[in-house]
Short mmCIF file of C-alpha atoms in Angstrom, two decimals:
data_model
loop_
_atom_site.label_atom_id
_atom_site.label_comp_id
_atom_site.label_asym_id
_atom_site.label_seq_id
_atom_site.Cartn_x
_atom_site.Cartn_y
_atom_site.Cartn_z
CA UNK Z 804 42.31 -7.62 6.05
CA UNK Z 805 43.61 -11.66 6.05
CA UNK Z 806 42.02 -14.33 8.24
CA UNK Z 807 43.91 -16.54 9.86
CA UNK Z 808 45.00 -19.77 8.13
CA UNK Z 809 44.22 -22.44 10.74
CA UNK Z 810 48.07 -22.73 11.54
CA UNK Z 811 47.82 -18.71 12.93
CA UNK Z 812 49.29 -16.70 10.19
CA UNK Z 813 47.51 -14.50 8.22
CA UNK Z 814 48.20 -15.97 4.34
CA UNK Z 815 47.16 -18.70 3.07
CA UNK Z 816 47.69 -22.21 3.84
CA UNK Z 817 49.41 -22.63 0.12
CA UNK Z 818 51.94 -20.04 0.54
CA UNK Z 819 52.33 -21.21 4.73
CA UNK Z 820 55.33 -23.58 4.82
CA UNK Z 821 55.70 -25.78 7.18
CA UNK Z 822 58.19 -28.46 8.12
CA UNK Z 823 56.35 -31.60 9.76
CA UNK Z 824 58.57 -34.12 11.93
CA UNK Z 825 57.29 -37.32 11.05
CA UNK Z 826 58.41 -40.55 12.98
CA UNK Z 827 56.49 -42.55 11.10
CA UNK Z 828 54.19 -43.55 13.84
CA UNK Z 829 50.59 -42.47 12.83
CA UNK Z 830 49.96 -39.38 15.14
CA UNK Z 831 52.91 -37.22 13.07
CA UNK Z 832 51.82 -39.11 10.06
CA UNK Z 833 48.52 -37.79 10.66
CA UNK Z 834 49.71 -34.21 11.09
CA UNK Z 835 51.47 -34.26 7.94
CA UNK Z 836 48.22 -36.07 5.89
CA UNK Z 837 46.14 -33.72 7.69
CA UNK Z 838 48.29 -30.51 6.87
CA UNK Z 839 48.97 -31.60 3.07
CA UNK Z 840 45.22 -32.08 2.53
CA UNK Z 841 44.37 -27.91 4.09
CA UNK Z 842 46.72 -27.29 1.20
CA UNK Z 843 50.24 -26.16 2.86
CA UNK Z 844 53.60 -26.00 1.71
CA UNK Z 845 54.43 -28.96 4.06
CA UNK Z 846 58.47 -30.43 4.19
CA UNK Z 847 58.27 -33.96 6.15
CA UNK Z 848 61.41 -34.62 7.83
CA UNK Z 849 62.78 -37.29 9.90
CA UNK Z 850 65.56 -38.21 12.26
CA UNK Z 851 67.91 -41.41 12.14
CA UNK Z 852 68.93 -41.50 15.71
CA UNK Z 853 70.96 -44.53 15.64
CA UNK Z 854 72.67 -47.03 13.87
CA UNK Z 855 69.62 -49.32 12.71
CA UNK Z 856 71.76 -52.67 12.98
CA UNK Z 857 73.82 -52.07 15.60
CA UNK Z 858 72.56 -54.05 18.69
CA UNK Z 859 71.01 -50.66 20.77
CA UNK Z 860 67.94 -50.72 17.80
CA UNK Z 861 64.94 -52.75 17.78
CA UNK Z 862 62.04 -53.20 16.26
CA UNK Z 863 59.54 -50.96 16.80
CA UNK Z 864 61.55 -48.59 18.01
CA UNK Z 865 61.31 -44.81 16.92
CA UNK Z 866 63.06 -43.77 13.98
CA UNK Z 867 64.40 -46.67 13.17
CA UNK Z 868 64.31 -48.38 10.14
CA UNK Z 869 60.48 -49.94 9.26
CA UNK Z 870 59.82 -45.79 10.73
CA UNK Z 871 61.27 -44.38 7.95
CA UNK Z 872 60.12 -46.21 5.15
CA UNK Z 873 56.65 -45.47 6.76
CA UNK Z 874 57.43 -41.73 7.23
CA UNK Z 875 58.03 -41.83 2.96
CA UNK Z 876 55.41 -43.94 2.07
CA UNK Z 877 52.56 -40.81 3.74
CA UNK Z 878 54.87 -38.19 2.08
CA UNK Z 879 54.37 -40.38 -1.22
CA UNK Z 880 50.28 -41.14 -0.98
CA UNK Z 881 50.00 -37.23 0.57
CA UNK Z 882 52.31 -35.84 -2.35
CA UNK Z 883 55.04 -33.77 -0.08
CA UNK Z 884 58.10 -33.93 0.42
CA UNK Z 885 60.34 -36.06 2.28
CA UNK Z 886 63.95 -36.34 3.79
CA UNK Z 887 65.90 -38.26 6.58
CA UNK Z 888 68.46 -36.79 8.37
CA UNK Z 889 71.18 -38.38 9.76
CA UNK Z 890 71.35 -37.03 13.93
CA UNK Z 891 73.21 -40.58 14.84
CA UNK Z 892 76.19 -38.03 16.63
CA UNK Z 893 74.12 -35.12 17.47
CA UNK Z 894 71.64 -37.59 19.17
CA UNK Z 895 74.27 -40.28 21.10
CA UNK Z 896 76.22 -37.17 22.32
CA UNK Z 897 72.99 -34.91 23.15
CA UNK Z 898 71.08 -37.36 24.65
CA UNK Z 899 72.60 -41.77 24.73
CA UNK Z 900 75.59 -40.29 26.73
CA UNK Z 901 74.03 -38.65 29.49
CA UNK Z 902 71.69 -41.20 30.05
CA UNK Z 903 73.76 -43.66 30.63
CA UNK Z 904 75.97 -41.10 32.73
CA UNK Z 905 72.73 -40.48 34.89
CA UNK Z 906 72.04 -43.89 35.81
CA UNK Z 907 75.47 -44.51 36.92
CA UNK Z 908 75.36 -41.48 39.21
CA UNK Z 909 72.49 -43.38 40.70
CA UNK Z 910 69.79 -40.64 38.95
CA UNK Z 911 66.60 -41.93 36.94
CA UNK Z 912 67.13 -39.78 33.85
CA UNK Z 913 64.18 -39.19 31.16
CA UNK Z 914 65.62 -39.36 27.86
CA UNK Z 915 62.40 -38.31 25.97
CA UNK Z 916 62.22 -35.21 27.18
CA UNK Z 917 66.32 -34.42 26.84
CA UNK Z 918 65.16 -35.97 22.97
CA UNK Z 919 62.92 -33.35 22.46
CA UNK Z 920 65.21 -29.99 24.39
CA UNK Z 921 68.10 -30.89 22.34
CA UNK Z 922 67.36 -32.03 19.30
CA UNK Z 923 63.89 -31.86 18.03
CA UNK Z 924 63.16 -28.67 19.31
CA UNK Z 925 66.70 -27.37 18.60
CA UNK Z 926 68.70 -28.40 15.66
CA UNK Z 927 65.66 -29.68 14.00
CA UNK Z 928 63.91 -26.39 14.36
CA UNK Z 929 66.93 -24.44 13.15
CA UNK Z 930 66.39 -27.33 10.13
CA UNK Z 931 63.44 -26.11 9.54
CA UNK Z 932 64.12 -22.50 9.90
CA UNK Z 933 66.52 -23.08 7.56
CA UNK Z 934 64.11 -24.44 4.97
CA UNK Z 935 62.10 -20.94 5.11
CA UNK Z 936 59.16 -22.09 7.03
CA UNK Z 937 56.86 -20.97 8.56
CA UNK Z 938 56.65 -22.93 11.68
CA UNK Z 939 57.43 -26.71 12.74
CA UNK Z 940 54.38 -28.96 13.26
CA UNK Z 941 54.95 -32.62 15.40
CA UNK Z 942 52.86 -35.15 16.80
CA UNK Z 943 52.93 -34.29 20.30
CA UNK Z 944 49.45 -34.44 22.17
CA UNK Z 945 49.77 -30.78 23.77
CA UNK Z 946 48.20 -27.57 23.15
CA UNK Z 947 49.64 -23.66 21.96
CA UNK Z 948 46.91 -21.63 22.63
CA UNK Z 949 47.47 -18.07 21.41
CA UNK Z 950 47.08 -14.65 24.44
CA UNK Z 951 49.17 -11.80 24.70
CA UNK Z 952 52.09 -14.70 23.70
CA UNK Z 953 51.96 -18.49 23.12
CA UNK Z 954 51.17 -19.95 25.64
CA UNK Z 955 51.79 -24.16 26.41
CA UNK Z 956 48.60 -25.85 27.29
CA UNK Z 957 47.88 -30.02 28.33
CA UNK Z 958 46.04 -31.71 25.37
CA UNK Z 959 42.54 -32.08 25.83
CA UNK Z 960 42.66 -35.72 26.63
CA UNK Z 961 44.16 -35.96 29.75
CA UNK Z 962 45.38 -39.91 28.69
CA UNK Z 963 47.41 -38.74 26.11
CA UNK Z 964 48.89 -35.38 27.69
CA UNK Z 965 52.13 -35.64 26.70
CA UNK Z 966 53.07 -31.94 28.64
CA UNK Z 967 55.94 -33.61 31.69
CA UNK Z 968 57.91 -34.59 28.33
CA UNK Z 969 57.66 -30.76 26.98
CA UNK Z 970 58.08 -28.87 30.29
CA UNK Z 971 61.38 -27.49 29.03
CA UNK Z 972 59.67 -26.08 25.80
CA UNK Z 973 60.69 -22.16 25.68
CA UNK Z 974 58.75 -19.57 24.35
CA UNK Z 975 61.30 -18.35 20.94
CA UNK Z 976 60.21 -22.30 20.91
CA UNK Z 977 56.38 -22.00 21.48
CA UNK Z 978 56.41 -19.14 19.48
CA UNK Z 979 57.61 -21.41 15.85
CA UNK Z 980 55.78 -24.81 17.28
CA UNK Z 981 52.45 -26.32 16.26
CA UNK Z 982 50.91 -29.33 17.94
CA UNK Z 983 47.69 -29.95 15.56
CA UNK Z 984 46.45 -32.80 17.53
CA UNK Z 985 46.34 -30.80 20.82
CA UNK Z 986 42.76 -30.70 21.18
CA UNK Z 987 42.26 -34.32 19.71
CA UNK Z 988 39.78 -35.68 22.74
CA UNK Z 989 41.15 -39.28 21.79
CA UNK Z 990 43.36 -41.25 20.10
CA UNK Z 991 40.77 -42.93 18.55
CA UNK Z 992 40.58 -39.90 16.94
CA UNK Z 993 43.83 -39.51 15.97
CA UNK Z 994 43.28 -43.24 13.84
CA UNK Z 995 39.93 -42.26 12.19
CA UNK Z 996 41.89 -39.02 10.49
CA UNK Z 997 44.30 -41.65 9.29
CA UNK Z 998 41.83 -43.98 8.14
CA UNK Z 999 40.06 -41.40 6.12
CA UNK Z 1000 44.15 -40.30 4.49
CA UNK Z 1001 44.18 -44.20 3.37
CA UNK Z 1002 48.04 -43.99 5.41
CA UNK Z 1003 48.76 -47.40 6.41
CA UNK Z 1004 49.95 -46.83 9.78
CA UNK Z 1005 46.29 -46.23 10.79
CA UNK Z 1006 46.23 -49.40 12.98
CA UNK Z 1007 50.43 -49.11 13.99
CA UNK Z 1008 50.83 -50.06 17.01
CA UNK Z 1009 52.21 -47.06 19.99
CA UNK Z 1010 55.86 -47.67 20.69
CA UNK Z 1011 56.08 -47.77 24.40
CA UNK Z 1012 60.19 -48.36 25.46
CA UNK Z 1013 62.61 -45.68 24.86
CA UNK Z 1014 63.71 -45.79 22.01
CA UNK Z 1015 67.39 -47.16 22.14
CA UNK Z 1016 66.46 -49.54 24.79
CA UNK Z 1017 65.56 -52.44 23.50
CA UNK Z 1018 62.85 -54.42 25.87
CA UNK Z 1019 63.29 -52.07 28.32
CA UNK Z 1020 66.44 -53.16 29.73
CA UNK Z 1021 68.19 -49.32 30.56
CA UNK Z 1022 71.21 -52.10 32.35
CA UNK Z 1023 72.18 -53.84 29.75
CA UNK Z 1024 72.73 -50.91 27.29
CA UNK Z 1025 74.42 -48.68 29.40
CA UNK Z 1026 76.71 -51.65 30.13
CA UNK Z 1027 77.29 -51.75 26.47
CA UNK Z 1028 77.51 -48.02 25.99
CA UNK Z 1029 80.09 -47.69 29.46
CA UNK Z 1030 81.67 -51.49 29.92
CA UNK Z 1031 83.20 -52.10 33.12
CA UNK Z 1032 81.87 -49.59 34.76
CA UNK Z 1033 78.79 -50.71 36.56
CA UNK Z 1034 80.49 -52.46 39.99
CA UNK Z 1035 78.75 -54.26 42.39
CA UNK Z 1036 78.49 -52.50 46.20
CA UNK Z 1037 75.70 -53.02 49.64
CA UNK Z 1038 73.01 -53.24 50.23
CA UNK Z 1039 72.29 -51.05 53.27
CA UNK Z 1040 69.49 -50.21 55.46
CA UNK Z 1041 68.94 -46.65 56.92
CA UNK Z 1042 69.93 -47.82 60.02
CA UNK Z 1043 73.00 -48.96 58.89
CA UNK Z 1044 72.50 -53.09 58.41
CA UNK Z 1045 74.04 -54.65 55.71
CA UNK Z 1046 71.59 -56.47 54.00
CA UNK Z 1047 73.54 -57.87 51.14
CA UNK Z 1048 75.32 -57.13 47.78
CA UNK Z 1049 74.34 -55.93 44.26
CA UNK Z 1050 75.48 -56.32 41.65
CA UNK Z 1051 75.29 -52.66 40.85
CA UNK Z 1052 73.10 -49.50 41.53
CA UNK Z 1053 71.86 -49.57 37.45
CA UNK Z 1054 70.03 -52.01 38.84
CA UNK Z 1055 68.01 -50.20 41.18
CA UNK Z 1056 65.04 -47.49 41.22
CA UNK Z 1057 63.59 -45.41 44.36
CA UNK Z 1058 60.41 -46.67 45.08
CA UNK Z 1059 62.03 -50.45 44.31
CA UNK Z 1060 60.69 -52.62 46.38
CA UNK Z 1061 60.83 -56.24 43.69
CA UNK Z 1062 64.32 -57.88 43.24
CA UNK Z 1063 66.48 -56.81 45.97
CA UNK Z 1064 67.01 -60.70 46.80
CA UNK Z 1065 66.50 -59.56 51.23
CA UNK Z 1066 63.55 -60.66 51.76
CA UNK Z 1067 62.40 -61.66 56.12
CA UNK Z 1068 61.42 -59.27 57.87
CA UNK Z 1069 59.57 -56.04 57.10
CA UNK Z 1070 58.54 -54.93 53.78
CA UNK Z 1071 61.93 -52.69 52.30
CA UNK Z 1072 62.32 -50.46 49.34
CA UNK Z 1073 65.08 -48.78 48.06
CA UNK Z 1074 64.81 -45.44 49.32
CA UNK Z 1075 68.60 -43.60 48.28
CA UNK Z 1076 71.10 -44.61 45.33
CA UNK Z 1077 74.38 -43.58 46.52
CA UNK Z 1078 76.87 -44.60 43.40
CA UNK Z 1079 80.30 -43.17 44.72
CA UNK Z 1080 79.62 -45.27 47.68
CA UNK Z 1081 78.28 -48.44 44.70
CA UNK Z 1082 75.52 -48.36 48.21
CA UNK Z 1083 71.49 -49.21 47.89
CA UNK Z 1084 70.05 -47.36 50.63
CA UNK Z 1085 66.88 -48.96 51.75
CA UNK Z 1086 64.07 -48.66 54.35
CA UNK Z 1087 60.59 -48.52 55.44
CA UNK Z 1088 57.80 -47.32 52.77
CA UNK Z 1089 56.68 -43.90 54.92
CA UNK Z 1090 61.17 -43.44 54.35
CA UNK Z 1091 59.74 -42.46 50.49
CA UNK Z 1092 57.70 -39.59 51.41
CA UNK Z 1093 59.46 -36.39 50.46
CA UNK Z 1094 57.32 -32.76 50.87
CA UNK Z 1095 59.88 -30.54 50.11
CA UNK Z 1096 61.56 -31.37 46.13
CA UNK Z 1097 64.73 -30.00 45.14
CA UNK Z 1098 65.21 -28.23 41.38
CA UNK Z 1099 67.90 -27.10 38.51
CA UNK Z 1100 67.59 -26.67 35.43
CA UNK Z 1101 64.49 -24.94 35.29
CA UNK Z 1102 62.39 -23.39 32.69
CA UNK Z 1103 59.73 -20.84 33.34
CA UNK Z 1104 57.15 -20.15 30.07
CA UNK Z 1105 54.55 -18.27 32.80
CA UNK Z 1106 54.61 -14.24 33.30
CA UNK Z 1107 57.86 -12.54 33.69
CA UNK Z 1108 60.99 -14.82 34.80
CA UNK Z 1109 61.15 -17.27 37.23
CA UNK Z 1110 63.40 -15.07 39.32
CA UNK Z 1111 60.62 -12.09 39.88
CA UNK Z 1112 58.40 -14.76 41.67
CA UNK Z 1113 58.07 -14.04 45.36
CA UNK Z 1114 60.17 -14.78 48.12
CA UNK Z 1115 57.91 -17.06 49.49
CA UNK Z 1116 56.78 -19.10 46.61
CA UNK Z 1117 53.33 -19.14 44.74
CA UNK Z 1118 50.92 -21.95 44.41
CA UNK Z 1119 50.85 -24.16 41.49
CA UNK Z 1120 49.91 -27.81 40.63
CA UNK Z 1121 53.33 -29.95 40.11
CA UNK Z 1122 53.67 -33.89 38.48
CA UNK Z 1123 56.72 -35.28 40.30
CA UNK Z 1124 56.31 -37.97 37.98
CA UNK Z 1125 54.00 -38.39 34.12
CA UNK Z 1126 51.82 -40.99 35.28
CA UNK Z 1127 50.40 -39.11 38.25
CA UNK Z 1128 48.15 -36.43 38.08
CA UNK Z 1129 48.81 -32.62 38.86
CA UNK Z 1130 49.39 -32.34 43.12
CA UNK Z 1131 48.80 -28.93 44.87
CA UNK Z 1132 52.79 -27.49 46.15
CA UNK Z 1133 54.02 -24.28 46.17
CA UNK Z 1134 56.89 -22.98 44.11
CA UNK Z 1135 59.53 -20.68 45.63
CA UNK Z 1136 62.90 -19.32 43.46
CA UNK Z 1137 66.44 -20.08 44.37
CA UNK Z 1138 69.54 -18.62 42.75
CA UNK Z 1139 71.50 -19.82 39.92
CA UNK Z 1140 68.54 -20.93 37.51
CA UNK Z 1141 67.19 -23.47 40.48
CA UNK Z 1142 64.40 -23.46 42.30
CA UNK Z 1143 62.12 -25.62 45.25
CA UNK Z 1144 58.83 -26.83 45.48
CA UNK Z 1145 56.61 -27.19 48.41
CA UNK Z 1146 54.07 -30.40 48.09
CA UNK Z 1147 50.73 -30.29 50.23
CA UNK Z 1148 50.82 -33.39 50.51
CA UNK Z 1149 53.70 -35.67 50.89
CA UNK Z 1150 54.63 -37.73 47.76
CA UNK Z 1151 56.43 -41.07 47.48
CA UNK Z 1152 59.18 -42.59 44.82
CA UNK Z 1153 60.63 -39.22 43.78
CA UNK Z 1154 64.17 -39.57 42.48
CA UNK Z 1155 67.26 -36.95 41.13
CA UNK Z 1156 67.12 -37.03 37.35
CA UNK Z 1157 63.00 -36.88 37.06
CA UNK Z 1158 60.88 -34.27 36.01
CA UNK Z 1159 58.54 -31.85 38.58
CA UNK Z 1160 56.51 -29.94 36.49
CA UNK Z 1161 54.52 -26.61 37.04
CA UNK Z 1162 50.78 -25.76 36.64
CA UNK Z 1163 48.64 -23.21 37.17
CA UNK Z 1164 46.49 -23.95 39.88
CA UNK Z 1165 43.15 -22.96 37.18
CA UNK Z 1166 43.12 -24.49 33.00
CA UNK Z 1167 45.31 -26.08 31.90
CA UNK Z 1168 48.13 -23.64 31.59
CA UNK Z 1169 52.25 -25.64 31.50
CA UNK Z 1170 54.36 -22.72 34.06
CA UNK Z 1171 57.33 -24.96 32.66
CA UNK Z 1172 59.34 -27.18 35.30
CA UNK Z 1173 62.68 -28.60 36.11
CA UNK Z 1174 64.80 -31.54 37.07
CA UNK Z 1175 64.54 -32.88 40.54
CA UNK Z 1176 67.64 -32.46 42.15
CA UNK Z 1177 69.64 -35.29 44.80
CA UNK Z 1178 68.35 -33.34 48.16
#
């Protein structure tokens, strides 16, 4: 019986084709270099996601001109083919347009999740299959483990774990995907591998912002994408008092305290964004505390289907923000792909448009997640 190779196939690496999604950063470059060094039939693919010359692009952004050049250099050094695919229209339709519309509707979207879900793990994955690849590998810090079926697990390094941004990965996608960096204990190990392979990106800094948002200014991008759609309105206290005016709800987020321009008295926080009425609603900090979180568009990669869960729910751990540790909660299924999470302890700053990710109460397994809906 032929032993399984490091990607889980019962054949030699040279007979195993793997498409590597290469952003031009150190993580995906190391994945491609390591697999090429192991003798796999590697094909590197980089996606051009937006016009490099447009105002939306910025220096150091994912898959801008410099990144495409860096990915190509890695392929040349390691001796495998590399292709650049123009996904600009797909990216705009699947990610950027929804991002702008969600912000205008008072939500706080996470375009990186939609990009993984709709571009990398859907369109690019299908391209990998068209190239007769056995699997597609990425530089995400998350682990894929094989039980009775392929399972998604948090990365070994909790500081690098990207499970929050990959909750919508389906079982079919997970069967095809590979994440070779998920077992590493630190980013320093990744950079050491880049040095070992002589990659020019070994010291390249990580991208910090959303790739198409220059300098983290969401409002500037939305005003460019939807000119004339940002309307001013009132800043209103929960008790109905009008405290001031604002330039548009896109300039505010749930939980915000600074920059409201309504100084004096008790500290006030943004507790709700009413886009239809063009109102920013503020209140005391205690008004931010939430225990019941309604979810839509849930994805379940645990056992069975989410609709099979008992009506009274099951105990899980959940993340309601990418930067927060998992918290104890009860997950209850609802009709039409919806669900409700009841947190054991109230959390502050929970905003529509963010994700709520489910984890097993023991171990590191990711069970899926959903999008936080307006209560």
